[in-house]
CSV table of C-alpha atoms in Angstrom, one decimal:
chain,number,residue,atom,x,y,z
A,278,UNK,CA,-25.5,4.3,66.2
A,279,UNK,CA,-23.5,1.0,65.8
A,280,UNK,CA,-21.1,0.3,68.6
A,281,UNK,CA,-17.5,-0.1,67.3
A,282,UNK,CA,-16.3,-2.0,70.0
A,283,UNK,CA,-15.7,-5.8,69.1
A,284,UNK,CA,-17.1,-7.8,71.9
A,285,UNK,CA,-15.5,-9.4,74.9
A,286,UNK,CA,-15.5,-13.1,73.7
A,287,UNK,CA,-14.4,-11.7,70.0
A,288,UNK,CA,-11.3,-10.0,71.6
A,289,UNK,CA,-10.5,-13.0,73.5
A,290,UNK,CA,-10.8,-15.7,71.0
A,291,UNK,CA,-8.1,-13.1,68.4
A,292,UNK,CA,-5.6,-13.1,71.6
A,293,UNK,CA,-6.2,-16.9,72.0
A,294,UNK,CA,-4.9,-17.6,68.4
A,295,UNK,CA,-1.7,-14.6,68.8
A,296,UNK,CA,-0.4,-17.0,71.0
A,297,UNK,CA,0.2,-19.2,68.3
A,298,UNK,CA,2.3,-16.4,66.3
A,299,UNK,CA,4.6,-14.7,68.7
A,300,UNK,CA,7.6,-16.3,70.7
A,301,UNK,CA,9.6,-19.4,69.9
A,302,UNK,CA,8.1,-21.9,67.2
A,303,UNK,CA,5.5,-19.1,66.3
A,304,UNK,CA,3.0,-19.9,63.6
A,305,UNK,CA,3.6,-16.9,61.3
A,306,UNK,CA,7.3,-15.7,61.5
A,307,UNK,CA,8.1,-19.1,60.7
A,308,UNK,CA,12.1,-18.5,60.7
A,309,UNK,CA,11.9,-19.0,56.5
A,310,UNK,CA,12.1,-15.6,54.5
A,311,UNK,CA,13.8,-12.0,55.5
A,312,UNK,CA,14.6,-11.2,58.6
A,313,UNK,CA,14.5,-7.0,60.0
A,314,UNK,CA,15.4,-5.4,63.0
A,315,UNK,CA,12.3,-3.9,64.2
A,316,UNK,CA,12.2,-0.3,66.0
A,317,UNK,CA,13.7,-1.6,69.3
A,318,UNK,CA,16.7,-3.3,67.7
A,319,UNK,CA,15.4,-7.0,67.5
A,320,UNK,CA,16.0,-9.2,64.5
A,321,UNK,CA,12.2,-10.8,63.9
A,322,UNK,CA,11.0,-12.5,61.0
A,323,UNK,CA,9.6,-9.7,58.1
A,324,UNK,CA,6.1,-11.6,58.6
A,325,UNK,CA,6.7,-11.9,62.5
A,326,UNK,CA,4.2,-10.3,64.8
A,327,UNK,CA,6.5,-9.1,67.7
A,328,UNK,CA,6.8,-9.8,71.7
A,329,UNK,CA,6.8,-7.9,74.6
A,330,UNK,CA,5.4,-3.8,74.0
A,331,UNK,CA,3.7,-4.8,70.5
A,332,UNK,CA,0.4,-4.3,70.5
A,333,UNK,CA,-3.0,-6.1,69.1
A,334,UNK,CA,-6.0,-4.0,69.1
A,335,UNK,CA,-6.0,-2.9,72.6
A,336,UNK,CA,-3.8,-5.3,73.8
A,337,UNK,CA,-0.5,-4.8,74.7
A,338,UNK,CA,1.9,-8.2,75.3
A,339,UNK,CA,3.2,-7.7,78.9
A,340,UNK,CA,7.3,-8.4,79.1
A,341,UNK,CA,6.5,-11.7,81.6
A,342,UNK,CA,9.2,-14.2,80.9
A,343,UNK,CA,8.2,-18.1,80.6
A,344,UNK,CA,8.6,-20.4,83.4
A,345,UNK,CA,11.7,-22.5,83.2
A,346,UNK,CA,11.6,-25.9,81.1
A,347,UNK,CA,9.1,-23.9,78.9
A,348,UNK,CA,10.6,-24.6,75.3
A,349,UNK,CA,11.8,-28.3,76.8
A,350,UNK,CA,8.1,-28.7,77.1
A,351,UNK,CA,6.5,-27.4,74.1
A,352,UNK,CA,4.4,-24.6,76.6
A,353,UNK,CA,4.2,-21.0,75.7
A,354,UNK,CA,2.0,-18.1,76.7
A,355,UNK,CA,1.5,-14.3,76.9
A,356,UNK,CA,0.3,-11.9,79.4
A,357,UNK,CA,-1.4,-8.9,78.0
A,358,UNK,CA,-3.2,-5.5,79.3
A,359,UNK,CA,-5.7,-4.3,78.2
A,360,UNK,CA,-6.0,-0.3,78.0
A,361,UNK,CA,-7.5,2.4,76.1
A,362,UNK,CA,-11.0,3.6,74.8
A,363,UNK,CA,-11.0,0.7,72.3
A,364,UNK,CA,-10.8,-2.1,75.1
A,365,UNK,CA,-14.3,-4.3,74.8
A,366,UNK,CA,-16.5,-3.7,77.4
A,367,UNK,CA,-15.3,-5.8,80.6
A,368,UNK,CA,-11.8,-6.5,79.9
A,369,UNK,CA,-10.2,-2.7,80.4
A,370,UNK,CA,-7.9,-2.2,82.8
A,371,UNK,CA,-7.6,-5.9,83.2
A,372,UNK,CA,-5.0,-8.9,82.3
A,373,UNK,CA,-5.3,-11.5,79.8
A,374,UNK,CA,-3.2,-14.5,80.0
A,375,UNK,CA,-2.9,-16.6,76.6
A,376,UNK,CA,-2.6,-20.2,76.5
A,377,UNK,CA,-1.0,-21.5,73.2
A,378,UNK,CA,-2.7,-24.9,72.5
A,379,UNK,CA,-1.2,-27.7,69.8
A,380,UNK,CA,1.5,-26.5,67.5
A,381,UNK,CA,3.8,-29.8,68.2
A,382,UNK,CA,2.3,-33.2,67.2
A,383,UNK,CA,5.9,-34.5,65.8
A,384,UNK,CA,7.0,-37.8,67.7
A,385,UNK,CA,10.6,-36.8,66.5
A,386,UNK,CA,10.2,-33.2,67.2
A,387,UNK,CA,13.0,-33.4,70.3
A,388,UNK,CA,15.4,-35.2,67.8
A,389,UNK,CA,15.8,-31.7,65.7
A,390,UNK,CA,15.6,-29.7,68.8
A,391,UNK,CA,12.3,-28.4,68.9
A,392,UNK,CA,11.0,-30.1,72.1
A,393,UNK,CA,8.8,-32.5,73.2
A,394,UNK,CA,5.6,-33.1,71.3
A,395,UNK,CA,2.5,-31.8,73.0
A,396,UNK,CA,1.0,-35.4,73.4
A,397,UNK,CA,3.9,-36.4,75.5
A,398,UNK,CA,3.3,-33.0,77.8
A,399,UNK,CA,0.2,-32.0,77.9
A,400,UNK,CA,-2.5,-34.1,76.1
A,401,UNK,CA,-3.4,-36.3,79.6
A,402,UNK,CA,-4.2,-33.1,81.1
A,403,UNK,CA,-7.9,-34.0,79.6
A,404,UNK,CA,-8.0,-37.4,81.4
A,405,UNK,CA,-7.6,-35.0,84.8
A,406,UNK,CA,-3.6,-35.8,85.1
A,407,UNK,CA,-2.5,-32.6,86.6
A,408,UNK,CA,0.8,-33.6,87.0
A,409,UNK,CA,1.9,-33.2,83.4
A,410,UNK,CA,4.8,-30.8,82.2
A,411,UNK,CA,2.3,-28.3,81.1
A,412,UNK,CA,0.1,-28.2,83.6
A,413,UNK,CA,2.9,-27.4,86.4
A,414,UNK,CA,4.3,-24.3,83.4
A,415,UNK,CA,0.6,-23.1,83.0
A,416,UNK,CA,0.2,-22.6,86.8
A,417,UNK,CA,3.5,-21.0,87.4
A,418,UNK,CA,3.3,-18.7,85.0
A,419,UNK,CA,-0.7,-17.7,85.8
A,420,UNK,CA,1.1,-17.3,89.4
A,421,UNK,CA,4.4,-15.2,87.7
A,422,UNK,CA,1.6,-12.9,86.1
A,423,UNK,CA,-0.7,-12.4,89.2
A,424,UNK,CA,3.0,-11.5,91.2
A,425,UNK,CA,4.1,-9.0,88.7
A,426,UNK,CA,1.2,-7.0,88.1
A,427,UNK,CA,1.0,-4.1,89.7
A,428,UNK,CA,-1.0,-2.5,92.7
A,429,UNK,CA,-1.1,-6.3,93.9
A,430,UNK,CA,-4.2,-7.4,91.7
A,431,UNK,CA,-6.3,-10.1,92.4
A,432,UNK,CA,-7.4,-13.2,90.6
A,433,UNK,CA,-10.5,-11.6,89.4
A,434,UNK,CA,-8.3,-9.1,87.8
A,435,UNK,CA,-6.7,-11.8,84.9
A,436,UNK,CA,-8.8,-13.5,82.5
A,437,UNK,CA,-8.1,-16.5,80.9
A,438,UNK,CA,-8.5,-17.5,77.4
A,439,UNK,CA,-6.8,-20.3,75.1
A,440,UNK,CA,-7.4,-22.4,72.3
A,441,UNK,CA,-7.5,-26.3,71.8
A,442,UNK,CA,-4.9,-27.7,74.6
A,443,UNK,CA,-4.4,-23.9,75.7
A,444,UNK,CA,-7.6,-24.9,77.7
A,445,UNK,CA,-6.7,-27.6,79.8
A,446,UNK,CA,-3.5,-25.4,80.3
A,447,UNK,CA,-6.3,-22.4,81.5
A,448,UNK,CA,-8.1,-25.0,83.7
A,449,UNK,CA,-4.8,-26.0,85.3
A,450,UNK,CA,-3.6,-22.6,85.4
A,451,UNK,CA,-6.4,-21.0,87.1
A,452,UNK,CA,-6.3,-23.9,89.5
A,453,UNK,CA,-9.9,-25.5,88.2
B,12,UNK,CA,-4.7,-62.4,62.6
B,13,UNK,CA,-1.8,-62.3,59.7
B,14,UNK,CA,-3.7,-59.9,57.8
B,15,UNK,CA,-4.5,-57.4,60.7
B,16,UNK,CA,-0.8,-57.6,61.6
B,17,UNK,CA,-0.2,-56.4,57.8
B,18,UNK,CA,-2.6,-53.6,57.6
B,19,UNK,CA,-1.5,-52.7,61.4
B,20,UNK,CA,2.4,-52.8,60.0
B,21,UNK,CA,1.2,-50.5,56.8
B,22,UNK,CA,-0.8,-48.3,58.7
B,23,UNK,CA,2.1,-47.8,61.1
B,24,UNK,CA,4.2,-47.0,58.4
B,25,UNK,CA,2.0,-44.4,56.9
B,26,UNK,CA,1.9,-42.6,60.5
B,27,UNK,CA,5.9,-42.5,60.6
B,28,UNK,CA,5.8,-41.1,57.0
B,29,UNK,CA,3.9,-37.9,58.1
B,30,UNK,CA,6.3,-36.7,60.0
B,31,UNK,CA,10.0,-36.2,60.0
B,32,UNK,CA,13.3,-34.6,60.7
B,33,UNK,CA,16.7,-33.5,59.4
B,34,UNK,CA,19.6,-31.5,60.8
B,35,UNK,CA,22.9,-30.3,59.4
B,36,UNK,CA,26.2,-28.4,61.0
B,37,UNK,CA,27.4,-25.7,60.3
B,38,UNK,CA,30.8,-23.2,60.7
B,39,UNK,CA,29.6,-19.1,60.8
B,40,UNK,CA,33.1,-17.1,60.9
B,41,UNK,CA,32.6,-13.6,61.4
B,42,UNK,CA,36.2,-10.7,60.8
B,43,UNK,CA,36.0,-7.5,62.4
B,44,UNK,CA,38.2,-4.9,61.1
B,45,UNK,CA,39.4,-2.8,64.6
B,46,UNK,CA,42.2,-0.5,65.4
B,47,UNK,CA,45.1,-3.1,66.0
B,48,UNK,CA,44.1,-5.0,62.9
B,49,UNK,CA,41.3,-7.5,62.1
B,50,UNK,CA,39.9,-10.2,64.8
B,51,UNK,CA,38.6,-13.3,63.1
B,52,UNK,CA,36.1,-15.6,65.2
B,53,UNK,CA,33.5,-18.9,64.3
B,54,UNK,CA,31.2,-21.4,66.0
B,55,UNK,CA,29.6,-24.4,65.2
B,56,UNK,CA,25.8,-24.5,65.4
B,57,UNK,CA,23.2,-27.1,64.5
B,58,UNK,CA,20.3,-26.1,62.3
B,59,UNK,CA,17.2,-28.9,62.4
B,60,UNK,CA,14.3,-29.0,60.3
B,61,UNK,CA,11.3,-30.9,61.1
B,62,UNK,CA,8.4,-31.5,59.0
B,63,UNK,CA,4.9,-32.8,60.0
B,64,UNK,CA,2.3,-34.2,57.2
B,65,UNK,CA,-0.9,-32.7,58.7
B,66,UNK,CA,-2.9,-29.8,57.8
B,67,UNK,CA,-1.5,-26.4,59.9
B,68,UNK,CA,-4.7,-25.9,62.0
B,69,UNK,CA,-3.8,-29.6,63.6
B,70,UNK,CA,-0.2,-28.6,64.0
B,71,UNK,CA,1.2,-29.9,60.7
B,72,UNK,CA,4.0,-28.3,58.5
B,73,UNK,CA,7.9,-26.9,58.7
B,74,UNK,CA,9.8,-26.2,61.4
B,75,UNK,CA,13.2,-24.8,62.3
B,76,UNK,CA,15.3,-24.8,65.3
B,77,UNK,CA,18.8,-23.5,65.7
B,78,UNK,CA,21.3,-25.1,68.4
B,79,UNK,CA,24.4,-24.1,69.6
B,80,UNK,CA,25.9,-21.1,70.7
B,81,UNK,CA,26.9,-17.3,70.2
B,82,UNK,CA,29.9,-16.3,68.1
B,83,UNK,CA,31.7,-14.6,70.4
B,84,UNK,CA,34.6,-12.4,69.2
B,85,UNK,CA,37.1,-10.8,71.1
B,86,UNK,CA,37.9,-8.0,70.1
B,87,UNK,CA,40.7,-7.1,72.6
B,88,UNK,CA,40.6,-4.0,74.8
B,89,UNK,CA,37.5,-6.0,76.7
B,90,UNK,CA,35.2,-5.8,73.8
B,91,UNK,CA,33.5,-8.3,72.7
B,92,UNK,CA,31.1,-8.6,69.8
B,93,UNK,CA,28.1,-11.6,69.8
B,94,UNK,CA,26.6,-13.0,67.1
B,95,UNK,CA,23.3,-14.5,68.5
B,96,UNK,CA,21.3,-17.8,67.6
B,97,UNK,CA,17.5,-15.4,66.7
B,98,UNK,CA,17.7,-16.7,62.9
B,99,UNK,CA,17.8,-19.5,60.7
B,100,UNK,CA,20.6,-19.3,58.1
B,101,UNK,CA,19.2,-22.6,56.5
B,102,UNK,CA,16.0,-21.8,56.7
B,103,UNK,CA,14.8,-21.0,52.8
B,104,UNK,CA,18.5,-21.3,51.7
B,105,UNK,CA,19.0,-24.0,49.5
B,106,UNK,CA,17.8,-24.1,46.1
B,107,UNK,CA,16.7,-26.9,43.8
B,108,UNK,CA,19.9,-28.5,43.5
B,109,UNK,CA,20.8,-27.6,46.9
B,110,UNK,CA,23.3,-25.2,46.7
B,111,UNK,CA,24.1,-23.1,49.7
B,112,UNK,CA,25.2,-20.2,47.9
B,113,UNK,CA,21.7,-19.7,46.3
B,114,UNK,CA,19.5,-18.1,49.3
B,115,UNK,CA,15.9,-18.5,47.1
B,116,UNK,CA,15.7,-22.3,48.0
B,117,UNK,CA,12.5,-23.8,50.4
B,118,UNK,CA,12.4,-26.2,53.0
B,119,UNK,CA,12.1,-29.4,51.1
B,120,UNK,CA,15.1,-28.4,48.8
B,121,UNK,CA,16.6,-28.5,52.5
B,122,UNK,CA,15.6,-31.6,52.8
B,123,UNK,CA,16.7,-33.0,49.5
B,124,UNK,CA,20.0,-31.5,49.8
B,125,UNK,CA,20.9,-33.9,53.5
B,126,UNK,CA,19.5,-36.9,51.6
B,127,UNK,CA,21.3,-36.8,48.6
B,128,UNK,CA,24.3,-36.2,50.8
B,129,UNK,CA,25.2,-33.5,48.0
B,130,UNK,CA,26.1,-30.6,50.7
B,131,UNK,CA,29.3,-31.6,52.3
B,132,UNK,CA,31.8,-30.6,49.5
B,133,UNK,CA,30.7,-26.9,49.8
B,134,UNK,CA,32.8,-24.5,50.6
B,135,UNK,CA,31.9,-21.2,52.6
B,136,UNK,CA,29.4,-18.5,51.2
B,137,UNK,CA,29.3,-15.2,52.5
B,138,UNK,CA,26.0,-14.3,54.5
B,139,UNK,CA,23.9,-11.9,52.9
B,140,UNK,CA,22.2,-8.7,54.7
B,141,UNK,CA,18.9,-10.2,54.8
B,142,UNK,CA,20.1,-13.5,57.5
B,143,UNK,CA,22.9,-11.8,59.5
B,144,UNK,CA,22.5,-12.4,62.8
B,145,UNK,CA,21.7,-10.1,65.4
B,146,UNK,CA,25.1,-8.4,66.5
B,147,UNK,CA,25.3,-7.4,70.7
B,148,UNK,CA,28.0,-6.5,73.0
B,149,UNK,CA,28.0,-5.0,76.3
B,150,UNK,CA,29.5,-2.1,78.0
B,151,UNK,CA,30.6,-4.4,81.0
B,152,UNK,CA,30.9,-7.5,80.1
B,153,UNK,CA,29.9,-8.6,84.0
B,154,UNK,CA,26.7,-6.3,83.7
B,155,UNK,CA,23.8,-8.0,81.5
B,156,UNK,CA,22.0,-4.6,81.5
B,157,UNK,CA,24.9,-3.0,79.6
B,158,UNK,CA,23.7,-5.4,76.4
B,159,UNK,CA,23.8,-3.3,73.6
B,160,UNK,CA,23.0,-3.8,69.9
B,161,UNK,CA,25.6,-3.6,67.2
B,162,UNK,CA,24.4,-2.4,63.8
B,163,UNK,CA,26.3,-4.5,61.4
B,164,UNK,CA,26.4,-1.8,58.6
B,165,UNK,CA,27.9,0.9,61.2
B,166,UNK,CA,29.9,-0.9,64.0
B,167,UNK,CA,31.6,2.4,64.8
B,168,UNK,CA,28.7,4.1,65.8
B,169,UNK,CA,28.1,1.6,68.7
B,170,UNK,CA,31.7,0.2,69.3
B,171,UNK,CA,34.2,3.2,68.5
B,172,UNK,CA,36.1,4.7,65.7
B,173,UNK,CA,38.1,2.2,63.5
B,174,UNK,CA,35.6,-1.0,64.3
B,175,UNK,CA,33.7,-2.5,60.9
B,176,UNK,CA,32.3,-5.7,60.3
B,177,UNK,CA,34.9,-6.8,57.5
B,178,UNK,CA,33.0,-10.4,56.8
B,179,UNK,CA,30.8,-13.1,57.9
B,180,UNK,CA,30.7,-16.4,56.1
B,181,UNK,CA,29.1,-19.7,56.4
B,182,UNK,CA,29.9,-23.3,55.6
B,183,UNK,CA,28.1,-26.9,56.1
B,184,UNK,CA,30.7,-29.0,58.5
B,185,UNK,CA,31.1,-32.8,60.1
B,186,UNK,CA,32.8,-30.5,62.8
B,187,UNK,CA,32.0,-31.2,66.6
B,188,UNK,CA,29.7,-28.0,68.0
B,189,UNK,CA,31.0,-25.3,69.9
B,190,UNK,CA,30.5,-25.7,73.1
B,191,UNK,CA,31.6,-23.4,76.5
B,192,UNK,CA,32.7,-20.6,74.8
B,193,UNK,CA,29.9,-18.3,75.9
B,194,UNK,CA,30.1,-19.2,79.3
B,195,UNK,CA,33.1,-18.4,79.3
B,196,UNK,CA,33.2,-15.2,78.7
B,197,UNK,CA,29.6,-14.7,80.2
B,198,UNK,CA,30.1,-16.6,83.6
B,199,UNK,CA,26.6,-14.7,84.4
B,200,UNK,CA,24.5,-16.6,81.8
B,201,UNK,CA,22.2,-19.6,82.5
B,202,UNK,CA,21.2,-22.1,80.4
B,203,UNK,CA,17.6,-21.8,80.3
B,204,UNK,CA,16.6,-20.1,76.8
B,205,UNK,CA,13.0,-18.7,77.9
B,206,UNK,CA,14.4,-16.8,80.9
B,207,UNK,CA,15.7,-13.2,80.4
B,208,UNK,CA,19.4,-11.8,80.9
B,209,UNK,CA,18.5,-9.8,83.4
B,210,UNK,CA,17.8,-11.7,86.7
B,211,UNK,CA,14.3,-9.4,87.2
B,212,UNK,CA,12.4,-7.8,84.5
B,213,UNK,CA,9.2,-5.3,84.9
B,214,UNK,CA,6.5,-6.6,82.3
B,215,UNK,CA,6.3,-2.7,81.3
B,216,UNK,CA,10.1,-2.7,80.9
B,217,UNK,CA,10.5,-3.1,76.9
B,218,UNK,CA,14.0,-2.2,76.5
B,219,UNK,CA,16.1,-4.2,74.3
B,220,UNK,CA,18.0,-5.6,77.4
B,221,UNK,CA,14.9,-6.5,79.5
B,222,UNK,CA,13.4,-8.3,76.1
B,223,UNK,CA,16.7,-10.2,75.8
B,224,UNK,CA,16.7,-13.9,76.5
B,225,UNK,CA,19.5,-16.6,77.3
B,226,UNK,CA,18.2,-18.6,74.5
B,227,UNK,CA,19.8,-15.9,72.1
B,228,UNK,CA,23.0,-16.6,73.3
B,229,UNK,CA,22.6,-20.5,74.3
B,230,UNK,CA,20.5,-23.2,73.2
B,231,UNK,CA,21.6,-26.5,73.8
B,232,UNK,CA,20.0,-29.8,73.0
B,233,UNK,CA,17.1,-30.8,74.7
């Protein structure tokens, strides 16, 4: 009999690329086309995946806000739980933080509103400068999850995953 | 060394071209019918488009941003009726010639319409169901938990008998953006557009007020 689980790595390499299309800027409600109001009364893009309480395979986005100076900064993430008899093997019962990486290589991108490009915020994070907008964001919201989640979990409770600069945002966030 | 300086210059040049940016202004005024006779409201927003010439997987392509503020009408009584920043009216609304009337348009037409400066002689255009904004208002005006939704089709059903959305319009403008009005009336509200309305949320808590963010309401220039 063929196990119909997807695998751990699988599940975490699909929520490393949602991060891309939910939230601000999001890669597949792109803010062209219809807009709907979905079942909770929120206007989203027809093509648009949904935030907080939608759910991806058996994940479910958490309702953790993003750190202050977020947008300014070109970060974004999600928390996730993952519940249910589909969960992969290893993650249930766990929390998934989701590092978006690159979605903002415009120079003039803070001249139309859209925040700083990710070069000027994030990129020296690989040449070890962990004093870069997105490093301090990444931490304080890995630190904004482990607070809100309940029955106090530990660190070994939230995995990590991201894609591209959404892992130098994991290393900073999990504090190397 | 004159020759390096040239294909330096050129290829410097062909980096600016990949990417770029436009914006445009404009007026969204929004009538209410209500029991003492309609209340007729507008703001000024900023929509900018920004376009990078690299494949999508490297973070190429279109992007929209709205900035600005609510429309916030008073309604009188203590009502009041928001109009919030989560869509792009621009967005796909120009069509080849550029005319803001046609909603079938695509980015570049966008694009074409701010260059060729054609836009600024058009009048206002009535919004159509598919890009109205999402309405709110709130039970307490002082309480960001009382944030309720307003269904634009059926404003008595949320707000009382005798209140319907009469019209909602748009028009491109040189006009200066609105700016305080919000604040104003919601002397609560920060100014950061990733945090929530409410000042703690549960990350089980997905009710329409704990998904809420200040951003709908205020997004000013970075």
């Amino acid at each position: 009999m063929t196990d119909s689980k997807i695998s751990k790595d699988l599940f975490l390499s699909i929520l490393a690329m949602d991060a891309y299309n939910r939230g601000y800027d999001a890669g597949i409600a792109d803010g062209e086309g219809d807009t709907v109001v979905d079942s909770d009364g929120n206007l989203i893009d027809k093509d648009g995946l949904g935030l907080a309480g939608k759910q991806v395979g058996a994940a479910i986005v958490l309702n953790v806000p993003l750190p202050t100076d977020s947008e300014a900064n070109s970060f974004y993430a999600l928390s996730y739980e993952i519940t249910g008899d589909n969960a992969p093997e290893g993650l249930a019962g766990k929390t998934v933080v989701s590092f978006r990486g690159t979605d903002n290589l415009n120079p003039f991108s803070n001249w139309f509103g859209d925040g700083m490009w990710d070069p000027g915020t994030g990129f020296l994070l690989g040449a070890g400068d962990i004093e870069v907008p997105q490093a301090s964001l990444s931490h304080a919201f890995y630190s904004d999850v482990l607070a809100s989640t309940t029955g106090g979990a530990s660190a070994e409770d939230i995995i990590l995953t991201g894609h591209s600069l959404g892992g130098g945002d994991i290393a900073d966030g999990s504090g190397f | 060394m004159k020759y390096f300086l040239i294909i330096l210059a050129v290829l410097g040049l062909f980096f600016l071209s990949m990417f770029g940016w436009v914006s445009v202004k404009y007026r969204l005024t929004m009538t209410v019918d209500t029991p003492d006779g309609p209340r007729t409201g507008s703001v000024v927003r900023r929509e900018g488009y920004g376009f990078t010439g690299l494949p999508s997987e490297i973070g190429g392509g279109h992007k929209w941003n709205t900035q600005g503020e609510a429309l916030v009408l008073d309604l009188g009584g203590g009502k009041y009726v928001f109009a919030l920043l989560s869509t792009s009216l621009a967005a796909g609304s120009f069509d080849a010639a550029g005319r803001l009337a046609d909603w079938r348009g695509s980015p570049p037409n966008f694009y074409y319409a701010f260059l060729g400066l054609k836009w600024f002689t058009y009048g206002s255009v009535p919004v159509p169901a598919h890009k109205m904004p999402l309405l709110v208002s709130f039970a307490d005006i002082n309480d960001p938990a009382s944030v309720f939704r307003v269904d634009p089709k059926d404003m008595a059903a949320s707000l009382g008998e005798g209140y319907a959305l009469r019209d909602m319009q748009v028009e491109i403008t040189w006009a200066r953006m609105t700016e305080g009005r919000v604040e104003e009336v919601l002397g609560w509200l920060g100014q950061y557009p990733e945090l929530p309305l409410l000042p703690k949320v549960d990350p089980h808590d997905f009710s329409f007020a704990a998904k809420m963010r200040q951003g709908q309401f205020i997004r000013r220039p970075n």
